[in-house]
Coordinates of C-alpha atoms and ligand atoms in Angstrom, one line a residue:
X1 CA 10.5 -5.5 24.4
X2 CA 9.3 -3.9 21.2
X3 CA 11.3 -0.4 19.9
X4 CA 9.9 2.2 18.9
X5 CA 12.2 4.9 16.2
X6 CA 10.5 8.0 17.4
X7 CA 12.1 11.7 15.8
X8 CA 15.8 11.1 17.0
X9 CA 15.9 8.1 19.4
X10 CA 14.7 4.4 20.3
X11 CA 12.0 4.4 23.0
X12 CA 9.7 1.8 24.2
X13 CA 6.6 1.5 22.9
X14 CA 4.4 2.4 26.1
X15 CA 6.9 5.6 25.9
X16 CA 5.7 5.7 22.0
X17 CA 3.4 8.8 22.2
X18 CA 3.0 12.1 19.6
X19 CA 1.4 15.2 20.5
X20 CA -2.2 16.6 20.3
X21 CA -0.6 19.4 18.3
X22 CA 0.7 17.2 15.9
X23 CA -0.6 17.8 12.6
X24 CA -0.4 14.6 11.3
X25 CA -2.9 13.6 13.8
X26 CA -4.9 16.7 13.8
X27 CA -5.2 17.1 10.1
X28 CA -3.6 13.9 8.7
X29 CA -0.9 16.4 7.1
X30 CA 1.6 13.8 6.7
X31 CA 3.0 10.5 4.4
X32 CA 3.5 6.8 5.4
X33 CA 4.8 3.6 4.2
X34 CA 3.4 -0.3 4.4
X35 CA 6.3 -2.4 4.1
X36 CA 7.3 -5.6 4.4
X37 CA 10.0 -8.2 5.4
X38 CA 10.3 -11.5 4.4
X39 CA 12.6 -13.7 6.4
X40 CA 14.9 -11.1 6.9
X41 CA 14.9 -9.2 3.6
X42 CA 13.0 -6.0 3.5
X43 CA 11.3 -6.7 -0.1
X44 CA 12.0 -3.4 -2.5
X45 CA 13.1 -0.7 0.4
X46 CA 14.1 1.4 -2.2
X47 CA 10.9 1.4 -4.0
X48 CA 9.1 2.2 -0.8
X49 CA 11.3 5.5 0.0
X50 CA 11.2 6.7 -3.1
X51 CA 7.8 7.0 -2.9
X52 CA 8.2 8.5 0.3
X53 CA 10.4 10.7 0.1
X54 CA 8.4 11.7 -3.6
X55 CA 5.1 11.9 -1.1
X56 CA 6.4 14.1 0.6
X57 CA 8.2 16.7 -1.7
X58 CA 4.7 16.6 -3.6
X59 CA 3.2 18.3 -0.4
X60 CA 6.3 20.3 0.6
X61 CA 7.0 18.3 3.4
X62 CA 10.8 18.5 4.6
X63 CA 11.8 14.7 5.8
X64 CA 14.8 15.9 8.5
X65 CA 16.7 13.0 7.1
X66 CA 18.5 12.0 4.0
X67 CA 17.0 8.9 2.2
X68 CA 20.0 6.9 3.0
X69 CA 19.7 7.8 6.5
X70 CA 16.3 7.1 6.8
X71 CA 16.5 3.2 5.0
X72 CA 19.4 2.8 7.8
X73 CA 17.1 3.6 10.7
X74 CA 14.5 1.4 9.0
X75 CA 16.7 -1.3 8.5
X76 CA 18.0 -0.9 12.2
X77 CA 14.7 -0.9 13.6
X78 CA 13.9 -4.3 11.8
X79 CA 17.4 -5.7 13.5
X80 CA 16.9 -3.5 17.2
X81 CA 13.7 -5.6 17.1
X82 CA 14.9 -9.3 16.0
X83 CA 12.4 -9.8 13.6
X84 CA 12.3 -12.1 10.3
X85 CA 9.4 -11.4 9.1
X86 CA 7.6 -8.0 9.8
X87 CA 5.2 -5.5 8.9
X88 CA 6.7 -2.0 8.8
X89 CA 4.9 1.3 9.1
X90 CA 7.1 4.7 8.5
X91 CA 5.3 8.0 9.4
X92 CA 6.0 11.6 8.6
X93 CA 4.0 13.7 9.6
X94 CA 3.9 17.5 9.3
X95 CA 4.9 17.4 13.4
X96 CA 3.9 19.6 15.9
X97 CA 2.0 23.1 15.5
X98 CA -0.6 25.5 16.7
X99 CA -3.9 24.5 16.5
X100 CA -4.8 26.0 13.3
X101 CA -4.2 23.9 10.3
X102 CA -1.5 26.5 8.7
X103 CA 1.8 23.8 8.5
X104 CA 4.1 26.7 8.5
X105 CA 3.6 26.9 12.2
X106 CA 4.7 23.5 12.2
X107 CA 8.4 23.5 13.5
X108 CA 9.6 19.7 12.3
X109 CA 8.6 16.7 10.6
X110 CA 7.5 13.8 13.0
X111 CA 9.0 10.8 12.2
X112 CA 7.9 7.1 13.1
X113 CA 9.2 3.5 12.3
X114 CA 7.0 0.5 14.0
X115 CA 8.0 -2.7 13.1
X116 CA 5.9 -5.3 14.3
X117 CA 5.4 -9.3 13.6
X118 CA 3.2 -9.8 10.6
X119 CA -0.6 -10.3 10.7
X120 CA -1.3 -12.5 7.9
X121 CA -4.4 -12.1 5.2
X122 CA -6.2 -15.2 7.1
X123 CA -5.0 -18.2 4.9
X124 CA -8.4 -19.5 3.2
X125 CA -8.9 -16.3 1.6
X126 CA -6.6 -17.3 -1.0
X127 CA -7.6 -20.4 -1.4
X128 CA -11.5 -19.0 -1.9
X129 CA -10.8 -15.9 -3.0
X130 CA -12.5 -12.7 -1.5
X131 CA -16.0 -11.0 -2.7
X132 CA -16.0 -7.0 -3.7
X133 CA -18.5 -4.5 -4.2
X134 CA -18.0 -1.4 -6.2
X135 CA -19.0 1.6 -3.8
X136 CA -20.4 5.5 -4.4
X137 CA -17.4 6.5 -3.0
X138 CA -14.9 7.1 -5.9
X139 CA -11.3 7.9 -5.9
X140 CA -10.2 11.4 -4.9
X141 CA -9.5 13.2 -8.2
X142 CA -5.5 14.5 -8.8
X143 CA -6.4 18.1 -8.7
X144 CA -8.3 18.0 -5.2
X145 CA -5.5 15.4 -3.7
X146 CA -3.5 12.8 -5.8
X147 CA -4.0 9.5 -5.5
X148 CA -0.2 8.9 -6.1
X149 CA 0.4 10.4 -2.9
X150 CA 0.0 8.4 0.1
X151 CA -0.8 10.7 2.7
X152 CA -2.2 10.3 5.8
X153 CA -5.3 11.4 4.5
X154 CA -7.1 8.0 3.9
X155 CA -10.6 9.1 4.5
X156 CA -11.7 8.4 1.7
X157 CA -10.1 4.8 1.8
X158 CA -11.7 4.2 5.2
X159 CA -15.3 5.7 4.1
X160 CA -15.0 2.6 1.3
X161 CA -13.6 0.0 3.7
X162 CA -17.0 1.1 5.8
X163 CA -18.5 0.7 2.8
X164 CA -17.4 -2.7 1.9
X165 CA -18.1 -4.1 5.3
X166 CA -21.8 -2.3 5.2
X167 CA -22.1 -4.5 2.0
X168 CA -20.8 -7.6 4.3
X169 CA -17.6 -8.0 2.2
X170 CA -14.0 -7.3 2.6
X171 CA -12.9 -4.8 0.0
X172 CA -14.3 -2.5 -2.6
X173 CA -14.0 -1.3 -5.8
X174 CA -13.3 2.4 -6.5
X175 CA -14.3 4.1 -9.8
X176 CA -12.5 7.6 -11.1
X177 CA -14.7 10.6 -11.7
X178 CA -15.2 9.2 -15.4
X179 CA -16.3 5.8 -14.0
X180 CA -13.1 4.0 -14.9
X181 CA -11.9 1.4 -12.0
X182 CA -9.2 3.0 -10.0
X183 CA -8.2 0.7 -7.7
X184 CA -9.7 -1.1 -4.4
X185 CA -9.3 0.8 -0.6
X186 CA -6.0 -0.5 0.3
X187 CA -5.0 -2.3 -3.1
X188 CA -4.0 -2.2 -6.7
X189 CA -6.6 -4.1 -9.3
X190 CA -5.5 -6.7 -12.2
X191 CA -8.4 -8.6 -14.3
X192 CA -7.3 -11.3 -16.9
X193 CA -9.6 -11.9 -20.2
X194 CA -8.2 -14.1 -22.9
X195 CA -5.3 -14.1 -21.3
X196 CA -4.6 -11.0 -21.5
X197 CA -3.7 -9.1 -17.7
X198 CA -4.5 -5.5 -17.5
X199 CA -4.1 -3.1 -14.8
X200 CA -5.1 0.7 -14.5
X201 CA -2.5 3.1 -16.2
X202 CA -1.2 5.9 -13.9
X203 CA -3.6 8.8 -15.0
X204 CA -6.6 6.9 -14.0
X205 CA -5.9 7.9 -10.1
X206 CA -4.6 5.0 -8.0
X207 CA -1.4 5.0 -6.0
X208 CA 1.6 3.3 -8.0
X209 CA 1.3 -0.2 -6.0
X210 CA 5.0 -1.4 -5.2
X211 CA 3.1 -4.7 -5.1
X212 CA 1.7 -3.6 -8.5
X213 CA 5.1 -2.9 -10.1
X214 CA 6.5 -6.1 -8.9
X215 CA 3.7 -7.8 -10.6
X216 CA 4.0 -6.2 -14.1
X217 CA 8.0 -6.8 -13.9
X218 CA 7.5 -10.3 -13.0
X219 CA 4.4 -11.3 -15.8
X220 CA 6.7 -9.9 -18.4
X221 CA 9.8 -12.0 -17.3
X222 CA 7.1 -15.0 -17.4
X223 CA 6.1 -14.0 -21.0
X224 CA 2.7 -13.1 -19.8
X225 CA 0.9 -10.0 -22.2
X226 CA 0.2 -7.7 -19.8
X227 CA -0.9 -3.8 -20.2
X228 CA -1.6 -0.7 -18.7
X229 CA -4.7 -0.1 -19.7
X230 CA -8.7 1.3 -18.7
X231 CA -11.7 -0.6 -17.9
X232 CA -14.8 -0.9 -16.7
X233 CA -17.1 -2.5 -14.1
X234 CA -18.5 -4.3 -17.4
X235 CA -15.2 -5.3 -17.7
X236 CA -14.4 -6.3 -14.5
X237 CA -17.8 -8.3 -14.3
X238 CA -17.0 -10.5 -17.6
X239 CA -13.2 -11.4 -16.9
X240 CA -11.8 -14.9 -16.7
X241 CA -9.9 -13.6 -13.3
X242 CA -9.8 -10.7 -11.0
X243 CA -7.1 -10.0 -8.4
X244 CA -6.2 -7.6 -5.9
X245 CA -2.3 -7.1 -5.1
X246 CA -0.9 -4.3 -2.1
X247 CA 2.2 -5.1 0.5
X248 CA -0.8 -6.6 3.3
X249 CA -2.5 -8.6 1.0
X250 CA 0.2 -9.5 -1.7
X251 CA -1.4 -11.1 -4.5
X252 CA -5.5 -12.0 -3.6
X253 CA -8.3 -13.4 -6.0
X254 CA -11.3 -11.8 -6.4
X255 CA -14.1 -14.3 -7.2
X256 CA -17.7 -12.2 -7.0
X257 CA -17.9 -8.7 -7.7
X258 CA -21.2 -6.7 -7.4
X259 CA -23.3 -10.6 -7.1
X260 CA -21.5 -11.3 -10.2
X261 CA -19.5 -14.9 -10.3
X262 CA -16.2 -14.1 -11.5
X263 CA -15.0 -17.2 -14.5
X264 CA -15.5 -20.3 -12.5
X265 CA -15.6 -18.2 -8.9
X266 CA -12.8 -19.7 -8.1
X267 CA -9.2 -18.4 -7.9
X268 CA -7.7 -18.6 -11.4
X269 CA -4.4 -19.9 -12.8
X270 CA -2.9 -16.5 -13.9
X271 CA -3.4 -15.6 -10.7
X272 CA -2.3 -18.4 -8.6
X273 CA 1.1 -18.4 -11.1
X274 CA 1.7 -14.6 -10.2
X275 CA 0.9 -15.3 -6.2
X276 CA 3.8 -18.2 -6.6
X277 CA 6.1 -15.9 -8.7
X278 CA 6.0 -13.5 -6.5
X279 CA 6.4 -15.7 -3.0
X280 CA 9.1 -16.4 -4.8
X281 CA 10.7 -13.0 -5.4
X282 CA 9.9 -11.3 -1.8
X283 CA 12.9 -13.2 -0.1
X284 CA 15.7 -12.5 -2.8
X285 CA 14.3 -8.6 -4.1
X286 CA 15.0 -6.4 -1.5
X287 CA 17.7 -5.5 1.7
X288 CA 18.7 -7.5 3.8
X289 CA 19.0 -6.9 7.8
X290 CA 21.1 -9.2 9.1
X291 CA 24.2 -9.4 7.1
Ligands
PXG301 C1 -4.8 3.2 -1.8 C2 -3.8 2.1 -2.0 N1 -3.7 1.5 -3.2 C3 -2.8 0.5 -3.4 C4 -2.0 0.0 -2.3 C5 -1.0 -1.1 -2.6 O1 0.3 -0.4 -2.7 P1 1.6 -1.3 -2.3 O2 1.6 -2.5 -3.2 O3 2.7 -0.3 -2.5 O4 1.4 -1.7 -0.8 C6 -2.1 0.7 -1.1 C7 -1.2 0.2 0.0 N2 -2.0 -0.4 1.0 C8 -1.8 -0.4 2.3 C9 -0.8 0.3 2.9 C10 -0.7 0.2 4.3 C11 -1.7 -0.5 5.1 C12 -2.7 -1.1 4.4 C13 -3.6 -1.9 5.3 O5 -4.6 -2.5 4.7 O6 -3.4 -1.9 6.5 C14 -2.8 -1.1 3.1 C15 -3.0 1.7 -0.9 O7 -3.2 2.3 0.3

């Protein structure tokens, strides 16, 4: 039997329903969460609703919980539902309303935690790496929604990933309005040259990547140089390494982009010693549910 948290209560999941009115579903006027657990250990929680609740004040959305409330009752669902290792989606949406797109006529925050058995990235993709393409689509620009918000709004991550799979790969690339990388539809981007790793800073428009945090602490604690800093497609075409990271696809190589060969098109060392590092860290960084 899988359980569902639904606004106040447990329900089944057939009994797991919102309503047309909702707003989340009518206008994606909402915020949600990806995260994960790893044998038991829900890896950074606190990272995850601090950026939640953070989504959420940006758009004045009231969460009809306190934070530590809300962890509990993610925590609880993980344990209601016996599961080790999960993939965890938490919803707020703006919640019921008329039908006109005014959220003051909304009269509570819907509120949703599924916790389901993990679909895996399908295993050879890390040993081959995966192929991008950059798309027209870039990412939306601060002042028309923030990137840093992760709203229900992902249009414009879903008109890439239509993109992408137009182009017959998995993922894509997309560029700021100045051209600069942002970031990839669902993921956080890292390219290694001379062995130096750099990633997007925050003002170029991505989300702030939980997996992309865990990254930078844990090259730093191996001595790796690593930077926030702006690139290119140029740059991204001539790197030794590429590599996606996000809390589906952890750590991922990228090994063509745009036709071009990335260093030997194969996943590279820096990568591969990151991906270990941070198998490594998911089961001891985070809460645990069954204590
Ligand atoms: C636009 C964007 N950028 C980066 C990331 C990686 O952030 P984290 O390291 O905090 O996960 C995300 C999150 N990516 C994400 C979230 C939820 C579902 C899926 C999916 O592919 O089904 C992907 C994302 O949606």
């Amino acid at each position: 039997e899988q359980w569902i948290f639904l606004n106040n209560r447990f329900v089944k999941k057939d009994e797991a329903v919102v309503s047309v009115y909702d707003h989340g579903f009518l206008y994606g006027d909402g915020v949600f969460e990806g995260i994960r657990m790893y044998s038991g250990n829900v890896f950074r929680l606190d990272d995850h609703m601090k950026r939640l609740y953070e989504s959420a004040h940006s758009i004045m959305l009231h969460i009809p919980f306190e934070k530590e409330e809300l962890t509990e009752l993610v925590v609880e669902t993980c344990r209601k539902n016996q599961l080790q290792d999960a993939y965890i989606r938490l919803v707020i949406s703006r919640g019921v309303g008329d039908l006109g797109l005014n959220p003051y006529t909304c009269k509570g925050a819907g509120v949703i935690i599924i916790a389901e058995p993990l679909a895996l990235f399908p295993k050879q993709l890390y040993e081959t790496g995966i192929e991008v393409v950059t798309v027209p689509s870039r990412r939306n620009r601060a002042d028309v929604l923030s990137p840093k918000v992760k709203s229900l709004n992902y249009l414009n991550n879903i008109l890439v990933k239509i993109e992408a799979s137009l182009a017959g790969v998995n993922e894509a690339l997309m560029l700021n309005d100045q051209g600069y990388v942002a970031e990839a539809s669902g993921e956080n981007i890292f390219i290694v040259k001379d062995g130096i790793i750099k990633t997007p800073p925050g003002y170029i428009g991505a989300l702030e990547g939980i997996t992309r945090n865990a990254i930078i602490e844990l090259a730093k604690k191996a001595q790796l140089d690593i930077r926030e800093d702006v690139f290119t497609r140029h740059d991204v075409y001539t790197a030794d390494e590429v590599f996606l990271t996000g809390t589906a696809a952890e750590v991922i190589a990228v090994v063509k982009v745009d036709g071009r060969k990335i260093g030997n098109g194969k996943p590279g060392e820096v990568t591969n010693q990151l991906l270990t590092l941070f198998r490594e860290a998911v089961s001891v960084d985070g809460t645990k549910v069954y204590v």
